[in-house]
Coordinates of C-alpha atoms in Angstrom, one line a residue:
M291 CA 19.1 -239.6 -118.7
E292 CA 18.2 -242.9 -116.6
K293 CA 15.2 -244.5 -117.9
L294 CA 12.7 -244.8 -115.1
Q295 CA 9.9 -247.4 -114.3
L296 CA 6.5 -246.3 -115.1
L297 CA 4.8 -244.8 -112.2
P298 CA 1.5 -246.5 -111.3
L299 CA -0.8 -243.5 -111.8
G300 CA -4.3 -244.7 -111.6
V301 CA -3.4 -248.4 -111.8
Q302 CA -5.7 -250.3 -109.0
D303 CA -5.3 -253.7 -110.4
F304 CA -2.3 -255.7 -109.2
S305 CA -1.9 -257.7 -112.2
I306 CA -1.9 -254.8 -114.5
L307 CA 0.8 -253.2 -112.5
R308 CA 3.1 -256.3 -112.5
D309 CA 2.5 -257.3 -116.1
G310 CA 3.1 -253.7 -117.1
D311 CA 6.4 -253.2 -115.1
Y312 CA 5.2 -250.3 -113.2
L313 CA 7.1 -249.2 -110.0
Y314 CA 5.6 -251.3 -107.1
V315 CA 6.6 -250.6 -103.4
D316 CA 6.4 -254.0 -102.0
K317 CA 3.7 -254.5 -99.4
T318 CA 3.5 -258.3 -99.6
S319 CA 5.0 -259.1 -96.5
L320 CA 2.2 -257.4 -94.7
V321 CA -0.3 -259.0 -97.1
Y322 CA 1.0 -262.3 -96.0
E323 CA 1.1 -261.2 -92.2
L324 CA -2.6 -260.1 -92.6
T325 CA -3.9 -263.2 -94.4
H326 CA -2.0 -265.6 -92.1
T327 CA -2.9 -264.0 -88.8
Q328 CA -6.6 -262.5 -89.3
R329 CA -9.8 -264.1 -90.9
A330 CA -12.3 -261.4 -90.8
V331 CA -11.0 -257.8 -91.3
F332 CA -12.0 -254.2 -91.7
L333 CA -9.5 -251.5 -92.7
S334 CA -10.4 -247.8 -92.9
R335 CA -8.1 -245.3 -94.6
P336 CA -8.5 -242.0 -96.5
R337 CA -9.4 -242.0 -100.2
R338 CA -7.0 -242.4 -102.7
F339 CA -4.5 -244.1 -100.3
G340 CA -4.0 -247.6 -101.9
K341 CA -7.0 -249.5 -100.5
S342 CA -8.2 -250.8 -104.0
L343 CA -4.7 -251.9 -104.8
L344 CA -4.2 -253.6 -101.6
L345 CA -7.4 -255.5 -102.1
S346 CA -6.5 -256.4 -105.5
T347 CA -3.2 -257.9 -104.4
I348 CA -4.9 -260.1 -101.6
K349 CA -7.1 -261.3 -104.4
Y350 CA -4.4 -262.4 -106.9
Y351 CA -2.7 -263.8 -103.8
F352 CA -5.6 -266.0 -103.0
L353 CA -6.1 -266.9 -106.7
G354 CA -2.8 -268.5 -106.5
R355 CA -1.1 -266.2 -109.2
K356 CA 2.4 -267.2 -108.1
D357 CA 3.8 -265.4 -111.5
L358 CA 2.8 -262.0 -110.2
F359 CA 4.6 -262.2 -106.9
T360 CA 8.0 -263.2 -108.5
G361 CA 10.8 -261.4 -106.6
L362 CA 8.6 -260.0 -103.9
A363 CA 8.7 -260.7 -100.1
I364 CA 6.0 -262.9 -100.0
E365 CA 7.5 -265.3 -102.6
K366 CA 9.8 -266.6 -100.0
L367 CA 7.1 -266.5 -97.1
E368 CA 4.7 -268.6 -99.1
E369 CA 7.2 -271.4 -98.8
Q370 CA 6.3 -271.8 -95.1
S371 CA 2.7 -272.2 -95.9
K372 CA 1.0 -275.7 -95.8
E373 CA -0.2 -275.5 -99.2
P374 CA 1.9 -272.9 -101.3
W375 CA 0.0 -271.0 -103.9
A376 CA -3.2 -272.7 -103.3
E377 CA -6.0 -271.4 -105.4
Y378 CA -9.2 -270.1 -103.6
P379 CA -12.3 -269.0 -105.1
V380 CA -12.4 -265.2 -104.6
M381 CA -15.9 -263.3 -104.5
Y382 CA -14.8 -259.6 -105.2
F383 CA -17.3 -256.7 -104.5
S384 CA -16.1 -253.3 -105.9
L385 CA -18.4 -250.6 -104.5
A386 CA -16.3 -247.6 -105.4
S387 CA -19.0 -246.7 -108.3
G388 CA -22.7 -247.3 -108.9
E389 CA -26.1 -245.6 -109.0
F390 CA -26.2 -245.8 -105.1
T391 CA -28.7 -243.0 -104.8
E392 CA -31.3 -245.0 -107.0
K393 CA -33.6 -247.2 -105.3
E394 CA -32.2 -250.5 -106.7
G395 CA -28.7 -249.3 -107.3
L396 CA -27.0 -251.3 -104.5
A397 CA -29.0 -254.2 -105.0
E398 CA -28.1 -254.4 -108.7
K399 CA -24.5 -253.9 -107.8
L400 CA -24.3 -256.7 -105.4
R401 CA -26.3 -258.8 -108.1
A402 CA -23.7 -258.2 -110.8
S403 CA -20.9 -259.3 -108.4
L404 CA -22.9 -262.7 -107.7
N405 CA -23.4 -263.2 -111.6
D406 CA -19.6 -262.7 -112.2
F407 CA -18.7 -265.2 -109.4
E408 CA -21.3 -267.7 -110.4
E409 CA -20.2 -267.6 -114.1
K410 CA -16.3 -267.8 -113.2
Y411 CA -16.8 -271.0 -111.2
E412 CA -19.7 -272.3 -113.5
L413 CA -22.3 -272.5 -110.3
P414 CA -25.9 -272.9 -110.4
H415 CA -27.6 -269.6 -111.2
D416 CA -30.2 -269.0 -108.2
E417 CA -32.9 -266.5 -108.9
T418 CA -33.9 -266.4 -105.3
G419 CA -33.6 -263.2 -103.0
L420 CA -29.9 -261.8 -102.7
V421 CA -29.5 -263.2 -99.2
I422 CA -30.2 -266.7 -99.9
R423 CA -28.5 -266.5 -103.4
F424 CA -25.2 -265.0 -101.6
A425 CA -25.3 -268.1 -99.1
K426 CA -25.7 -270.6 -101.8
A427 CA -22.9 -269.3 -103.9
L428 CA -20.5 -269.4 -101.1
E429 CA -21.6 -273.0 -100.3
N430 CA -21.4 -274.3 -103.8
A431 CA -18.1 -272.8 -104.6
N432 CA -16.7 -274.3 -101.5
K433 CA -17.9 -277.9 -102.4
K434 CA -17.1 -277.6 -106.1
T435 CA -13.4 -276.2 -105.5
G436 CA -12.5 -278.2 -102.5
H437 CA -11.3 -274.8 -100.9
K438 CA -12.9 -272.3 -98.8
V439 CA -13.9 -268.9 -100.2
V440 CA -12.4 -265.5 -99.9
V441 CA -14.7 -262.4 -99.8
L442 CA -13.3 -259.0 -100.5
V443 CA -15.5 -255.8 -100.4
D444 CA -13.9 -252.7 -101.6
E445 CA -15.4 -249.2 -100.7
Y446 CA -18.2 -250.7 -98.7
D447 CA -19.1 -247.1 -97.3
N448 CA -19.5 -245.6 -100.5
P449 CA -23.4 -246.4 -101.0
L450 CA -23.8 -244.8 -97.6
L451 CA -21.6 -241.7 -98.1
K452 CA -23.4 -241.0 -101.5
N453 CA -26.7 -240.5 -99.6
M454 CA -25.5 -239.2 -96.3
T455 CA -27.0 -235.9 -95.4
V456 CA -28.8 -235.5 -98.8
N457 CA -31.0 -238.6 -99.0
P458 CA -31.5 -240.2 -95.5
R459 CA -34.3 -242.5 -96.6
Q460 CA -32.0 -244.2 -99.2
E461 CA -29.1 -244.3 -96.9
E462 CA -31.3 -246.3 -94.5
A463 CA -32.4 -248.5 -97.3
N464 CA -28.9 -249.3 -98.5
R465 CA -28.0 -249.7 -94.7
N466 CA -30.6 -252.2 -94.2
L467 CA -29.8 -254.2 -97.4
Y468 CA -26.2 -254.4 -96.2
K469 CA -27.2 -255.7 -92.8
A470 CA -29.2 -258.5 -94.2
F471 CA -26.8 -259.3 -97.2
F472 CA -23.5 -259.4 -95.2
A473 CA -24.9 -261.0 -92.3
T474 CA -24.8 -264.2 -94.4
L475 CA -20.9 -264.3 -94.0
K476 CA -21.6 -265.0 -90.2
D477 CA -24.0 -267.8 -91.0
C478 CA -21.6 -269.3 -93.7
D479 CA -18.4 -269.3 -91.6
E480 CA -17.7 -273.0 -92.5
Y481 CA -17.3 -271.9 -96.0
L482 CA -14.8 -269.0 -95.8
R483 CA -11.1 -268.7 -95.7
F484 CA -10.9 -264.8 -95.2
Y485 CA -12.9 -262.0 -95.8
M486 CA -12.2 -258.2 -95.6
F487 CA -13.8 -255.0 -96.1
T488 CA -12.3 -251.5 -96.9
G489 CA -13.7 -248.0 -96.7
V490 CA -13.1 -244.6 -95.6
T491 CA -15.5 -244.6 -92.6
K492 CA -16.5 -247.0 -90.1
F493 CA -20.0 -246.6 -89.0
S494 CA -20.9 -248.1 -85.7
K495 CA -24.2 -249.5 -84.8
V496 CA -25.2 -249.4 -88.7
S497 CA -24.6 -251.0 -91.8
I498 CA -22.6 -254.1 -91.6
F499 CA -21.0 -253.8 -88.3
S500 CA -23.9 -254.4 -85.8
D501 CA -24.5 -258.0 -87.2
L502 CA -21.0 -258.7 -88.4
N503 CA -19.3 -258.1 -85.0
Q504 CA -16.7 -260.8 -85.6
L505 CA -14.7 -258.2 -88.0
T506 CA -11.4 -257.2 -86.5
D507 CA -10.8 -253.6 -87.2
I508 CA -7.0 -253.2 -88.0
S509 CA -7.3 -249.4 -88.7
L510 CA -5.4 -248.3 -85.8
I511 CA -3.2 -251.4 -85.2
S512 CA 0.5 -250.5 -85.2
K513 CA 1.8 -253.6 -87.1
F514 CA -0.6 -252.7 -90.0
N515 CA 0.1 -248.7 -89.9
N516 CA 2.2 -249.1 -93.0
I517 CA -0.1 -251.4 -95.3
C518 CA -1.1 -248.4 -97.2
G519 CA 0.9 -245.5 -98.1
I520 CA 4.6 -244.9 -98.5
S521 CA 7.0 -244.6 -95.7
Q522 CA 10.3 -242.7 -95.5
S523 CA 12.5 -245.5 -95.9
E524 CA 10.3 -246.9 -98.9
L525 CA 10.4 -243.3 -100.4
E526 CA 14.3 -243.3 -100.2
C527 CA 14.6 -246.8 -101.3
N528 CA 12.2 -246.9 -104.3
F529 CA 12.3 -243.3 -105.7
V530 CA 15.8 -242.1 -105.8
P531 CA 15.9 -241.4 -109.7
Y532 CA 12.4 -239.6 -109.3
V533 CA 13.9 -237.5 -106.4
K534 CA 16.9 -236.5 -108.5
N535 CA 14.6 -235.4 -111.3
L536 CA 12.4 -233.6 -109.1
A537 CA 15.5 -231.6 -107.4
E538 CA 16.9 -230.9 -110.9
S539 CA 13.4 -229.4 -112.1
C540 CA 13.0 -227.4 -108.9
G541 CA 16.6 -226.2 -108.4
F542 CA 16.8 -227.8 -105.2
S543 CA 19.4 -230.0 -103.7
E544 CA 18.2 -233.6 -103.1
S545 CA 18.2 -233.2 -99.3
E546 CA 16.1 -230.0 -99.8
T547 CA 13.9 -231.9 -102.1
L548 CA 13.5 -234.6 -99.4
D549 CA 12.6 -232.1 -96.9
E550 CA 9.8 -230.5 -99.2
L551 CA 8.4 -233.8 -100.0
K552 CA 8.0 -234.5 -96.2
R553 CA 6.5 -231.2 -95.6
M554 CA 4.0 -231.4 -98.4
Y555 CA 2.9 -235.1 -98.4
D556 CA 4.0 -237.1 -95.2
G557 CA 2.8 -237.0 -91.6
Y558 CA -0.2 -239.5 -91.7
H559 CA -0.2 -241.8 -88.7
F560 CA -2.6 -244.6 -88.3
S561 CA -1.7 -245.8 -84.9
S562 CA -0.4 -244.5 -81.6
S563 CA 3.2 -245.5 -82.4
G564 CA 3.4 -245.9 -86.2
E565 CA 5.7 -243.9 -88.4
G566 CA 4.6 -241.2 -90.6
M567 CA 3.2 -242.0 -94.1
Y568 CA 3.1 -240.4 -97.3
N569 CA 0.1 -239.9 -99.4
P570 CA 0.8 -242.2 -102.3
Y571 CA -1.6 -240.5 -104.8
S572 CA 0.2 -236.9 -104.3
L573 CA 3.6 -238.4 -104.1
L574 CA 3.2 -240.3 -107.6
H575 CA 1.8 -237.1 -109.1
C576 CA 4.4 -234.9 -107.8
F577 CA 7.2 -237.3 -109.4
N578 CA 5.1 -237.4 -112.5
E579 CA 4.7 -233.6 -113.0
N580 CA 8.0 -232.6 -111.2
D581 CA 6.1 -230.0 -109.2
F582 CA 5.0 -229.7 -105.5
G583 CA 1.2 -229.6 -106.2
S584 CA -1.9 -230.2 -104.1
Y585 CA -3.0 -233.3 -106.1
W586 CA -5.0 -234.8 -103.4
F587 CA -7.5 -231.9 -103.1
E588 CA -7.6 -231.6 -107.0
S589 CA -8.9 -235.1 -107.2
G590 CA -12.2 -233.8 -105.4
T591 CA -13.5 -233.0 -102.0
P592 CA -16.3 -235.2 -100.6
T593 CA -19.5 -233.5 -100.4
F594 CA -20.6 -235.2 -97.3
L595 CA -17.6 -233.6 -95.4
I596 CA -18.8 -230.2 -96.6
N597 CA -22.3 -230.9 -95.4
K598 CA -21.0 -232.3 -92.1
L599 CA -19.1 -229.2 -91.5
N600 CA -22.0 -227.0 -92.2
S601 CA -24.4 -228.9 -90.2
A602 CA -22.1 -228.9 -87.2
H603 CA -21.4 -225.1 -87.0
Y604 CA -18.2 -226.2 -86.1
D605 CA -15.5 -223.5 -85.0
V606 CA -13.0 -224.3 -87.8
R607 CA -9.9 -222.7 -85.9
H608 CA -10.0 -225.8 -83.6
F609 CA -8.6 -228.0 -86.6
D610 CA -5.3 -226.0 -86.0
E611 CA -5.2 -226.5 -82.3
E612 CA -4.8 -230.4 -82.1
P613 CA -8.3 -231.4 -80.9
K614 CA -8.5 -234.3 -78.6
V615 CA -10.7 -237.2 -79.3
S616 CA -11.4 -240.8 -77.6
E617 CA -10.2 -243.8 -79.0
S618 CA -13.7 -245.2 -79.2
A619 CA -14.9 -242.0 -81.2
L620 CA -12.3 -242.8 -83.9
K621 CA -13.1 -246.5 -84.1
D622 CA -16.9 -246.1 -84.0
Y623 CA -18.3 -243.4 -85.8
R624 CA -21.9 -242.6 -85.7
P625 CA -23.8 -240.3 -88.5
E626 CA -25.8 -238.8 -85.6
N627 CA -22.7 -237.6 -83.8
L628 CA -22.5 -233.8 -84.1
D629 CA -18.7 -233.8 -83.9
P630 CA -17.2 -233.9 -87.0
I631 CA -13.7 -234.5 -85.9
P632 CA -13.7 -238.3 -86.2
L633 CA -15.1 -238.1 -89.8
F634 CA -12.3 -235.8 -90.7
Y635 CA -9.7 -238.0 -89.3
Q636 CA -11.1 -241.1 -91.2
S637 CA -11.3 -239.0 -94.4
G638 CA -7.6 -238.1 -93.9
Y639 CA -7.9 -234.3 -93.3
L640 CA -6.6 -234.9 -89.7
T641 CA -4.3 -237.4 -88.4
I642 CA -2.8 -238.7 -85.0
K643 CA -0.4 -236.3 -83.6
G644 CA -0.3 -237.5 -79.9
W645 CA -1.6 -240.4 -77.7
N646 CA -2.5 -240.4 -74.0
Q647 CA -2.4 -244.1 -72.6
R648 CA -4.1 -243.2 -69.4
Q649 CA -7.0 -241.3 -70.9
R650 CA -6.8 -243.4 -74.1
T651 CA -7.3 -240.2 -76.1
Y652 CA -5.7 -239.0 -79.4
K653 CA -4.5 -235.4 -80.4
L654 CA -5.2 -234.7 -83.9
G655 CA -4.0 -232.2 -86.3
F656 CA -3.4 -231.8 -90.1
P657 CA -0.8 -234.1 -91.5
N658 CA 1.1 -231.9 -93.8
S659 CA 1.0 -228.5 -95.5
E660 CA -0.9 -230.0 -98.8
V661 CA -3.7 -231.1 -96.4
K662 CA -3.8 -227.9 -94.2
Y663 CA -3.9 -225.3 -96.9
G664 CA -6.0 -227.7 -99.5
F665 CA -8.4 -227.9 -96.6
L666 CA -8.7 -224.2 -96.4
N667 CA -8.9 -223.4 -100.2
S668 CA -11.0 -226.3 -100.9
L669 CA -13.5 -226.5 -97.9
A670 CA -13.7 -222.9 -96.9
P671 CA -15.7 -221.4 -99.7
S672 CA -18.3 -223.9 -99.4
Y673 CA -18.2 -223.6 -95.5
L674 CA -18.7 -219.9 -95.9
H675 CA -21.2 -220.4 -98.7
V676 CA -19.4 -218.4 -101.2
E677 CA -18.5 -221.2 -103.9
D678 CA -20.8 -220.0 -106.2
K679 CA -20.1 -216.1 -106.0
P680 CA -17.2 -214.4 -107.4
A681 CA -14.2 -213.7 -105.1
P682 CA -14.6 -210.0 -103.7
V683 CA -10.8 -209.6 -103.9
N684 CA -7.8 -211.7 -104.8
I685 CA -6.1 -213.6 -101.8
D686 CA -3.0 -212.2 -103.3
L687 CA -3.9 -208.6 -102.4
L688 CA -4.3 -209.4 -98.8
D689 CA -0.9 -211.2 -98.9
D690 CA 0.8 -208.3 -100.2
A691 CA -0.8 -206.1 -97.6
V692 CA 0.2 -208.3 -94.8
E693 CA 3.8 -208.6 -96.2
E694 CA 4.1 -204.8 -96.8
G695 CA 2.7 -203.6 -93.2
D696 CA -0.3 -202.1 -95.1
T697 CA -3.0 -202.4 -92.4
E698 CA -5.5 -200.2 -94.2
G699 CA -5.2 -202.5 -97.1
M700 CA -5.9 -205.3 -94.9
R701 CA -9.0 -203.7 -93.3
K702 CA -10.3 -202.8 -97.1
W703 CA -9.7 -206.6 -98.0
F704 CA -11.6 -207.9 -95.0
T705 CA -14.6 -205.5 -95.3
A706 CA -14.9 -206.4 -98.8
L707 CA -15.0 -210.0 -98.0
F708 CA -17.6 -209.8 -95.2
A709 CA -19.9 -207.7 -97.5
L710 CA -20.2 -210.8 -99.7
L711 CA -20.5 -213.4 -97.1
P712 CA -24.1 -214.6 -96.0
Y713 CA -22.5 -215.9 -92.9
P714 CA -23.6 -217.3 -90.5
A715 CA -26.2 -218.9 -92.6
G716 CA -29.6 -218.1 -91.1
A717 CA -28.2 -216.5 -87.9
D718 CA -29.8 -213.4 -86.3
T719 CA -28.0 -210.7 -84.5
E720 CA -28.5 -212.5 -81.2
T721 CA -26.6 -215.7 -82.5
I722 CA -23.6 -214.0 -84.2
T723 CA -20.7 -214.2 -82.0
E724 CA -17.0 -213.2 -82.0
Q725 CA -16.2 -216.6 -83.1
N726 CA -18.2 -216.1 -86.3
F727 CA -16.0 -213.5 -87.9
Q728 CA -12.8 -214.7 -86.2
N729 CA -13.3 -218.0 -88.1
V730 CA -13.3 -216.0 -91.3
I731 CA -10.2 -213.9 -90.5
F732 CA -8.2 -217.0 -89.5
M733 CA -9.2 -218.9 -92.5
A734 CA -8.1 -216.2 -94.8
L735 CA -4.8 -215.4 -93.0
T736 CA -4.0 -219.4 -92.8
M737 CA -4.9 -219.7 -96.6
M738 CA -1.8 -217.5 -97.2
G739 CA 0.4 -219.8 -95.4
K740 CA 1.1 -217.3 -92.7
Y741 CA 1.9 -218.0 -89.0
A742 CA -1.4 -217.2 -87.5
R743 CA -2.4 -218.3 -84.1
T744 CA -5.6 -217.8 -82.4
E745 CA -6.6 -217.7 -78.5
V746 CA -2.8 -217.2 -77.7
H747 CA -2.2 -217.3 -73.8
S748 CA -0.6 -214.8 -71.9
A749 CA -0.1 -214.2 -68.3
K750 CA -3.3 -212.1 -68.0
G751 CA -5.3 -213.6 -70.8
R752 CA -5.7 -214.7 -74.3
A753 CA -5.1 -212.7 -77.5
D754 CA -7.7 -213.3 -80.3
C755 CA -5.2 -213.6 -82.9
I756 CA -1.4 -213.1 -83.6
L757 CA -0.2 -213.0 -87.2
E758 CA 3.7 -213.1 -87.8
T759 CA 5.9 -212.5 -90.9
D760 CA 9.5 -211.9 -91.5
D761 CA 9.2 -208.3 -90.9
Y762 CA 5.9 -207.7 -88.8
V763 CA 4.1 -208.9 -85.9
Y764 CA 0.3 -208.2 -85.7
V765 CA -1.9 -208.7 -82.5
F766 CA -5.5 -208.6 -83.1
E767 CA -8.3 -208.2 -80.6
F768 CA -11.9 -208.8 -82.0
K769 CA -15.0 -207.2 -80.3
R770 CA -18.7 -207.5 -81.4
D771 CA -20.6 -204.3 -80.9
V772 CA -18.0 -202.6 -78.9
S773 CA -15.6 -200.0 -79.8
A774 CA -12.3 -200.7 -81.4
A775 CA -10.7 -198.4 -78.7
E776 CA -11.9 -200.9 -76.1
A777 CA -10.3 -203.7 -78.0
L778 CA -7.0 -201.8 -78.2
K779 CA -7.2 -201.1 -74.3
Q780 CA -7.5 -204.7 -73.8
I781 CA -4.5 -205.4 -75.7
E782 CA -2.4 -203.0 -73.5
E783 CA -3.8 -204.1 -70.3
K784 CA -3.5 -207.9 -70.7
G785 CA 0.0 -207.4 -72.0
Y786 CA -0.5 -209.5 -75.3
T787 CA 2.5 -207.7 -77.0
A788 CA 4.8 -208.5 -74.0
P789 CA 6.7 -211.5 -75.6
Y790 CA 7.5 -209.1 -78.6
T791 CA 9.1 -206.3 -76.9
A792 CA 12.8 -207.3 -77.8
D793 CA 11.6 -208.3 -81.1
K794 CA 13.2 -206.3 -84.0
R795 CA 10.1 -206.7 -86.1
K796 CA 7.5 -203.9 -86.4
L797 CA 4.4 -204.5 -84.1
F798 CA 0.9 -203.7 -84.9
K799 CA -1.8 -203.6 -82.3
I800 CA -5.2 -203.7 -84.0
G801 CA -8.7 -203.5 -82.4
V802 CA -11.5 -204.6 -84.6
N803 CA -15.1 -204.2 -84.0
F804 CA -17.8 -206.2 -86.0
S805 CA -21.4 -204.9 -86.0
T806 CA -24.0 -207.6 -85.9
S807 CA -26.6 -205.2 -87.5
E808 CA -24.4 -204.4 -90.3
R809 CA -22.7 -207.8 -90.2
N810 CA -19.5 -206.3 -91.3
I811 CA -16.5 -204.6 -89.6
T812 CA -17.4 -200.9 -88.7
E813 CA -14.1 -200.0 -86.6
W814 CA -10.6 -200.9 -87.3
E815 CA -8.0 -199.0 -85.1
V816 CA -4.3 -199.4 -85.4
R817 CA -1.5 -198.5 -83.0

């Protein structure tokens, strides 16, 4: 068997990656492009998408570590520079971890980074306030080395997200500290060569961006679409032996394996015309374990997203309907915005599916199967407030009923589920709508990977839900406090089943009534 290079699982430091002879997908031509055409930069990408490794690569480039870049694209590009492999002082802030919910947590983290920088470059240790000390460190480093300073800030938004929705007072305190501290960069422009912030979200009108308005947001710029993640060509060029091993392990052809990799992990688009990108975290774990798992979701679901979804009372079925959002909403997220869609895009749960140049709006959707079904399996229990309760029935039992045409089994499964759900939380009988229990049914059907569609248009109206399998078609109409017979009558009168008259599959028309007083299904009629 061919000996493979080590996969860089968990490696976020560029020097460790290169010294350890790990596999590296060469992004250095984009690093050169970025550092020679931009000066003050912000980049948003989903978690575990390679932001930290990118910033580490930039750090070692500016430190003049030519030895780490041997054989990479930047080696020849650097020959064009006026001062090849010049060594700049680099101040690095890693905010991926820290006690940010504590009163002095963020200040201590910033202070520790200043300490490291001052010690490395043997600068005077100034005991004044953080803001003045930061400015002095930049000035002193520039004067001592003769080179301007590079400032890199990794996961800048983590101290804000840690407190979002759970500790607003501390979030505000962290925000105010940010504004004062990083505004220093604007005042110290003469001492700076390059500075860059990365994060999952970009908060408009808060944190660093209200004062530090000279930052160029490259998150949606096409030429930097590929700066994080793995493209199709990069996959087929760098991972050939891993694809072969995966194919053998799963009993697939190499072509089938590539198709399954694309279905599971591809599809992230970070600009209106950018190609689809693979999630590097999931892809590397897939090759390491030779199995098509949902690795991104297993690495953790951010609590702030669950809280946001709950507080917005969002109709989750819209996630599957390619919701439309303005360009400004994607670029400038505001915490007070009740619409969770921009936040779910920036977090990687949705991605760009289409672009309207005239309206300057994007259509968004799930990037791939891992995200779609992982979203429902990981977020739905928290959204439905059942994460701490035992499952009423196994999802496989519903899957069996659907595949076998067992509509009575389907009814029993959903009745048991609704009996457990305190849904919608805090709602009275007047505020419960058909949408509320449609959400539950849609999520359960989609969790199985079935072809479920909601609000399906026909010539005379819209069917609430249509579910298709290889052998059966189920057409649902849901009512609240109305007879199931009336729901069936609507299916007939509106012609919801007309598209399936020549279909060889068995067709079920199902009328369902949900009682708001009993908060469960009370009538289920099948024809």
